[in-house]
Amino acid sequence: MTIKDIARECGCAVGTVSRVLNNHPDVSEKTRARVMAVVERYGFVVNANAKQLKSQERKNLAILVQGTSSTLLNSLLERIQKKLETLSYSADVIVLDENDNEGDNATRIYFSLKPLGIVFLGGNPDRLGGDFEKVHVPSVLISNSAEVLESAYISSVSTDNKNAASSSARLLIKNGHKRIGVIGGSLDSALSRDRYEGFLRAMKAAKIPFDQERSYAVSKYSYDGGFEAAGKLMEMDPEITAIFTMSDAMAIGAIRKLRDMGKSVPDDISVVGFDGIPMSEFSIPRLATIRQMVDRMADDGLSTLINKIENGTQPSHNIVPFELVEGESVRDISRT
């Protein structure tokens, strides 16, 4: 069966079928589903076409970036692409929305492009089950741990998100803050759950209660998300003295919103970020944050993947150290 046969079977143009097989975004989900139904019915993916063979000869990888506006993930991607320039590998980069299912997308990409390995930047291990278990190529999840999957194919490199979030919360608590709000991602995400659990662990250790319904605002990991969530959080809990955010982008967006509301950071409200992106050092005030070792995570993740591809090494799950940067965005109110 050829692409022309698939097009005839599903009533689509050849170009449309090609875009589906190459995972181009400019195809409706209804059309994509119709094409893939024919592909799966006739087992087209088993017969590698010339493009797929060429991809294998080029030692091609697929890189899935989970989020369209994450500065951290963009930094990881840039580092990996620079490293690949010195190696005999190339990569197709696919940028997904934060809420897209990366497991489903990776499965489709595997059957259409036949990469030798897959890199997930910011992926959620909860979504790497189901049909993705049919994908038998080495994969690595960078920025989140995949150890819980116990997969023979998936490795991971990440920061200890729970302990890092606990460190941020302890910084606020040390400075006298007890009424603390949280701007975080959806708790459907393992990354957000880990950072939230770490935050709660520090609060519980300090015997400080936390009301999630009143003091947790859900946000995308973006400047816009933090901006909108800060407004909602202040409406829900106007008495907070500090905000723990799960990314620097959220924090910087929140600071902008607080300023628009006539509040000063840190004089009126303290803010802590997470990631240690370059912008955090130049924001006003300089942001208190968790600095992740981006270059090391990218290098370790890529070398782990290539070792698995070339030498058949066992999957590994590495934790990279972090640094707490106290910055200028936290005020000591312990004596007020």
Coordinates of C-alpha atoms in Angstrom, one line a residue:
M1 CA 0.0 0.0 0.0
T2 CA 1.2 3.5 -0.8
I3 CA 0.3 7.0 0.3
K4 CA -1.9 7.3 -2.8
D5 CA -3.8 4.2 -1.7
I6 CA -4.4 5.6 1.7
A7 CA -5.6 8.9 0.2
R8 CA -8.0 7.0 -2.0
E9 CA -9.3 4.8 0.9
C10 CA -10.0 7.7 3.3
G11 CA -11.1 10.2 0.6
C12 CA -8.3 12.7 1.3
A13 CA -5.7 14.4 -0.8
V14 CA -2.3 12.9 -1.0
G15 CA -0.8 16.0 0.5
T16 CA -3.2 15.7 3.5
V17 CA -2.1 12.1 4.1
S18 CA 1.5 13.2 3.9
R19 CA 0.9 15.9 6.5
V20 CA -0.8 13.5 8.8
L21 CA 2.1 11.0 8.5
N22 CA 4.6 13.7 9.2
N23 CA 2.6 15.1 12.1
H24 CA 2.0 18.5 10.7
P25 CA -0.3 20.6 12.9
D26 CA -2.5 22.0 10.0
V27 CA -4.8 19.0 9.9
S28 CA -8.1 18.7 11.7
E29 CA -8.4 16.0 14.4
K30 CA -11.3 14.5 12.5
T31 CA -9.2 14.1 9.3
R32 CA -6.2 12.9 11.2
A33 CA -8.3 10.2 12.8
R34 CA -9.7 9.1 9.5
V35 CA -6.3 8.8 7.9
M36 CA -4.8 7.0 10.9
A37 CA -7.7 4.5 11.0
V38 CA -6.8 3.5 7.4
V39 CA -3.1 3.4 8.2
E40 CA -3.7 1.1 11.2
R41 CA -6.2 -1.1 9.3
Y42 CA -3.7 -1.9 6.5
G43 CA -0.6 -2.0 8.6
F44 CA 1.1 0.6 6.5
V45 CA 3.5 1.6 9.3
V46 CA 5.1 -1.9 9.0
N47 CA 6.4 -1.2 5.5
A48 CA 8.9 1.6 5.9
N49 CA 8.9 3.9 2.9
A50 CA 11.9 5.7 1.5
K51 CA 11.6 8.6 3.8
Q52 CA 11.6 6.4 6.9
L53 CA 14.6 4.5 5.6
K54 CA 16.4 7.8 5.0
S55 CA 15.6 9.0 8.5
Q56 CA 17.1 5.9 10.0
E57 CA 20.3 6.3 7.9
R58 CA 20.5 9.8 9.2
K59 CA 20.3 8.5 12.8
N60 CA 17.3 10.7 13.4
L61 CA 15.8 11.5 16.8
A62 CA 12.5 13.1 17.6
I63 CA 12.3 15.8 20.3
L64 CA 8.9 16.6 21.8
V65 CA 8.7 20.0 23.6
Q66 CA 5.8 20.1 26.0
G67 CA 4.7 23.8 26.0
T68 CA 4.9 26.6 23.6
S69 CA 6.2 29.3 25.9
S70 CA 8.5 27.6 28.4
T71 CA 11.8 29.4 28.6
L72 CA 13.4 26.5 30.5
L73 CA 12.4 24.0 27.9
N74 CA 13.6 26.3 25.1
S75 CA 16.9 26.5 26.8
L76 CA 17.1 22.7 27.1
L77 CA 16.2 22.4 23.4
E78 CA 18.8 24.9 22.3
R79 CA 21.5 23.1 24.3
I80 CA 20.6 19.7 22.8
Q81 CA 20.5 21.1 19.3
K82 CA 24.0 22.5 19.8
K83 CA 25.3 19.2 21.1
L84 CA 23.7 17.3 18.1
E85 CA 25.7 19.6 15.7
T86 CA 28.9 17.8 16.9
L87 CA 27.3 14.3 16.6
S88 CA 26.1 12.1 13.7
Y89 CA 22.5 12.6 14.7
S90 CA 19.8 14.9 13.5
A91 CA 16.4 15.6 15.1
D92 CA 12.8 16.5 14.2
V93 CA 11.4 19.0 16.8
I94 CA 7.7 18.9 17.6
V95 CA 6.3 21.6 19.9
L96 CA 3.1 20.6 21.7
D97 CA 0.6 22.6 23.7
E98 CA 1.0 22.2 27.4
N99 CA -2.2 20.2 27.6
D100 CA -1.5 17.9 24.6
N101 CA -1.0 14.2 25.2
E102 CA 2.6 13.7 24.5
G103 CA 2.3 9.9 24.7
D104 CA -0.3 9.8 21.9
N105 CA 1.8 12.3 19.8
A106 CA 5.0 10.3 20.3
T107 CA 3.3 7.1 19.2
R108 CA 2.1 8.7 16.0
I109 CA 5.5 10.2 15.4
Y110 CA 7.2 6.9 16.0
F111 CA 5.1 5.0 13.4
S112 CA 5.4 7.8 10.8
L113 CA 9.0 9.0 11.2
K114 CA 10.7 5.9 12.7
P115 CA 13.2 7.8 14.9
L116 CA 15.9 5.9 16.6
G117 CA 15.1 7.6 19.9
I118 CA 12.7 10.1 21.5
V119 CA 13.5 13.1 23.8
F120 CA 10.7 14.4 25.9
L121 CA 11.3 18.0 27.2
G122 CA 8.8 18.7 30.0
G123 CA 6.7 15.5 29.4
N124 CA 4.3 13.9 31.9
P125 CA 5.1 10.3 32.8
D126 CA 1.4 9.7 33.5
R127 CA 0.8 10.0 29.7
L128 CA 3.5 7.5 28.6
G129 CA 1.3 4.5 28.9
G130 CA -1.4 3.0 26.7
D131 CA -0.5 2.9 23.1
F132 CA 2.9 4.4 23.8
E133 CA 3.9 1.1 25.3
K134 CA 4.1 -0.2 21.7
V135 CA 6.9 2.2 21.1
H136 CA 10.1 0.1 21.5
V137 CA 12.8 2.7 21.0
P138 CA 15.0 4.4 23.7
S139 CA 13.4 7.5 25.1
V140 CA 14.5 10.0 27.7
L141 CA 12.3 12.4 29.8
I142 CA 14.2 15.5 30.7
S143 CA 13.0 17.8 33.6
N144 CA 10.7 15.1 35.2
S145 CA 11.4 11.7 36.6
A146 CA 10.1 8.6 34.8
E147 CA 11.3 6.1 37.3
V148 CA 7.7 5.1 38.4
L149 CA 7.1 3.7 34.9
E150 CA 9.7 0.9 35.3
S151 CA 10.0 0.9 31.5
A152 CA 12.8 -1.0 29.7
Y153 CA 13.0 1.9 27.2
I154 CA 12.5 5.1 29.1
S155 CA 15.2 7.0 31.1
S156 CA 15.0 10.3 32.8
V157 CA 17.0 13.3 34.0
S158 CA 15.5 15.7 36.4
T159 CA 15.8 18.0 39.4
D160 CA 14.5 16.7 42.7
N161 CA 11.3 18.8 42.4
K162 CA 9.9 17.9 45.8
N163 CA 13.0 18.9 47.7
A164 CA 13.5 22.0 45.6
A165 CA 9.9 23.2 46.2
S166 CA 10.3 22.5 49.9
S167 CA 13.4 24.7 49.9
S168 CA 11.4 27.5 48.4
A169 CA 8.7 27.2 50.9
R170 CA 11.2 27.1 53.8
L171 CA 12.7 30.3 52.5
L172 CA 9.3 32.0 52.8
I173 CA 8.6 30.5 56.2
K174 CA 12.0 31.5 57.5
N175 CA 11.2 35.1 56.6
G176 CA 8.0 35.0 58.7
H177 CA 5.4 34.1 56.0
K178 CA 2.5 31.9 57.1
R179 CA -0.2 33.1 54.7
I180 CA 1.2 31.8 51.4
G181 CA -0.5 31.4 48.1
V182 CA 0.5 29.1 45.3
I183 CA 0.5 29.6 41.5
G184 CA 1.0 26.2 40.0
G185 CA 0.2 23.9 37.1
S186 CA -2.7 21.6 36.8
L187 CA -2.4 18.8 39.3
D188 CA -3.0 16.3 36.5
S189 CA 0.7 16.9 35.8
A190 CA 3.3 14.8 37.7
L191 CA 5.6 17.8 37.7
S192 CA 3.1 20.1 39.3
R193 CA 2.1 17.4 41.8
D194 CA 5.7 16.9 42.9
R195 CA 6.3 20.6 43.4
Y196 CA 3.0 21.0 45.2
E197 CA 3.8 18.0 47.5
G198 CA 7.2 19.5 48.3
F199 CA 5.6 22.8 49.2
L200 CA 3.0 21.1 51.4
R201 CA 5.7 19.0 53.1
A202 CA 7.5 22.2 54.3
M203 CA 4.2 23.8 55.4
K204 CA 3.3 20.7 57.3
A205 CA 6.7 20.6 59.0
A206 CA 6.2 24.2 60.1
K207 CA 2.7 23.4 61.3
I208 CA 1.2 26.0 58.9
P209 CA -2.2 25.1 57.5
F210 CA -2.9 25.5 53.8
D211 CA -6.3 25.7 52.1
Q212 CA -6.0 24.6 48.5
E213 CA -9.4 25.8 47.4
R214 CA -8.7 29.3 48.6
S215 CA -5.0 29.6 48.0
Y216 CA -4.0 27.6 44.9
A217 CA -4.5 29.2 41.5
V218 CA -4.0 27.0 38.4
S219 CA -1.8 28.4 35.6
K220 CA 0.1 27.5 32.5
Y221 CA 3.9 27.7 32.9
S222 CA 4.0 31.0 31.1
Y223 CA 4.1 34.8 31.7
D224 CA 0.5 35.2 30.7
G225 CA -0.5 32.3 32.9
G226 CA 1.2 33.8 36.0
F227 CA -0.3 37.2 35.3
E228 CA -3.9 35.9 35.1
A229 CA -3.4 33.5 38.1
A230 CA -2.1 36.3 40.3
G231 CA -5.2 38.3 39.9
K232 CA -7.4 35.2 40.7
L233 CA -5.3 34.4 43.7
M234 CA -5.6 37.8 45.2
E235 CA -9.4 37.7 44.7
M236 CA -9.5 34.3 46.5
D237 CA -7.2 35.1 49.3
P238 CA -6.4 38.8 49.6
E239 CA -4.6 38.4 52.9
I240 CA -1.6 36.4 51.6
T241 CA 1.8 37.9 52.2
A242 CA 3.8 35.6 49.8
I243 CA 3.3 33.5 46.7
F244 CA 5.2 30.4 45.7
T245 CA 5.1 29.9 42.0
M246 CA 6.1 26.7 40.1
S247 CA 8.1 28.5 37.4
D248 CA 10.0 31.8 36.9
A249 CA 7.7 32.7 34.0
M250 CA 4.7 32.4 36.3
A251 CA 6.5 34.5 38.9
I252 CA 7.5 37.3 36.5
G253 CA 3.9 37.4 35.2
A254 CA 2.6 37.5 38.7
I255 CA 4.9 40.4 39.7
R256 CA 3.6 42.4 36.7
K257 CA 0.0 41.8 37.7
L258 CA 0.7 42.7 41.3
R259 CA 2.3 45.9 40.3
D260 CA -0.7 46.7 38.1
M261 CA -2.9 46.2 41.2
G262 CA -0.8 48.8 43.1
K263 CA 1.2 46.2 45.1
S264 CA 5.0 46.2 45.5
V265 CA 7.2 43.1 45.5
P266 CA 8.6 42.4 48.0
D267 CA 7.3 45.3 50.2
D268 CA 3.6 44.2 50.1
I269 CA 3.9 40.6 48.8
S270 CA 6.9 38.3 48.5
V271 CA 7.3 36.0 45.4
V272 CA 9.4 32.9 44.8
G273 CA 10.0 31.4 41.3
F274 CA 11.3 28.1 40.1
D275 CA 13.8 27.3 37.3
G276 CA 16.5 29.9 37.4
I277 CA 16.0 31.2 33.9
P278 CA 18.3 34.1 32.8
M279 CA 15.4 36.6 33.0
S280 CA 15.1 35.9 36.8
E281 CA 18.5 37.6 37.3
F282 CA 17.4 40.8 35.5
S283 CA 13.8 41.2 36.7
I284 CA 13.1 43.9 39.2
P285 CA 13.4 42.9 41.9
R286 CA 15.9 40.1 41.2
L287 CA 13.8 36.9 41.6
A288 CA 14.2 34.4 44.4
T289 CA 14.2 31.0 42.7
I290 CA 15.3 27.4 42.3
R291 CA 18.1 27.4 39.7
Q292 CA 18.1 24.2 37.7
M293 CA 21.3 23.1 36.0
V294 CA 20.0 23.3 32.5
D295 CA 23.2 22.4 30.6
R296 CA 23.9 19.4 32.8
M297 CA 20.3 18.1 32.4
A298 CA 20.4 18.4 28.6
D299 CA 23.9 16.9 28.3
D300 CA 23.1 14.0 30.7
G301 CA 19.8 13.3 29.0
L302 CA 21.2 13.3 25.5
S303 CA 24.2 11.1 26.4
T304 CA 21.9 8.7 28.3
L305 CA 19.7 8.3 25.2
I306 CA 22.6 7.8 22.8
N307 CA 24.2 5.2 25.1
K308 CA 21.0 3.3 25.1
I309 CA 20.7 3.5 21.3
E310 CA 24.3 2.5 20.6
N311 CA 25.2 0.3 23.5
G312 CA 21.9 -1.1 24.8
T313 CA 22.5 0.2 28.3
Q314 CA 19.9 -0.1 30.9
P315 CA 17.5 2.8 31.6
S316 CA 18.7 5.2 34.2
H317 CA 16.9 7.9 36.3
N318 CA 19.4 10.7 37.3
I319 CA 18.7 13.5 39.7
V320 CA 20.6 16.7 39.0
P321 CA 21.4 19.1 41.9
F322 CA 19.7 22.4 42.3
E323 CA 20.6 25.8 43.9
L324 CA 18.3 28.0 46.0
V325 CA 18.8 31.6 44.9
E326 CA 17.5 34.0 47.6
G327 CA 17.3 37.0 45.2
E328 CA 15.5 40.2 46.2
S329 CA 11.8 39.3 45.9
V330 CA 11.3 38.0 49.5
R331 CA 10.8 40.3 52.4
D332 CA 11.5 39.3 56.0
I333 CA 8.3 40.0 58.0
S334 CA 9.2 37.9 61.0
R335 CA 9.7 41.0 63.2
T336 CA 6.8 43.0 61.9

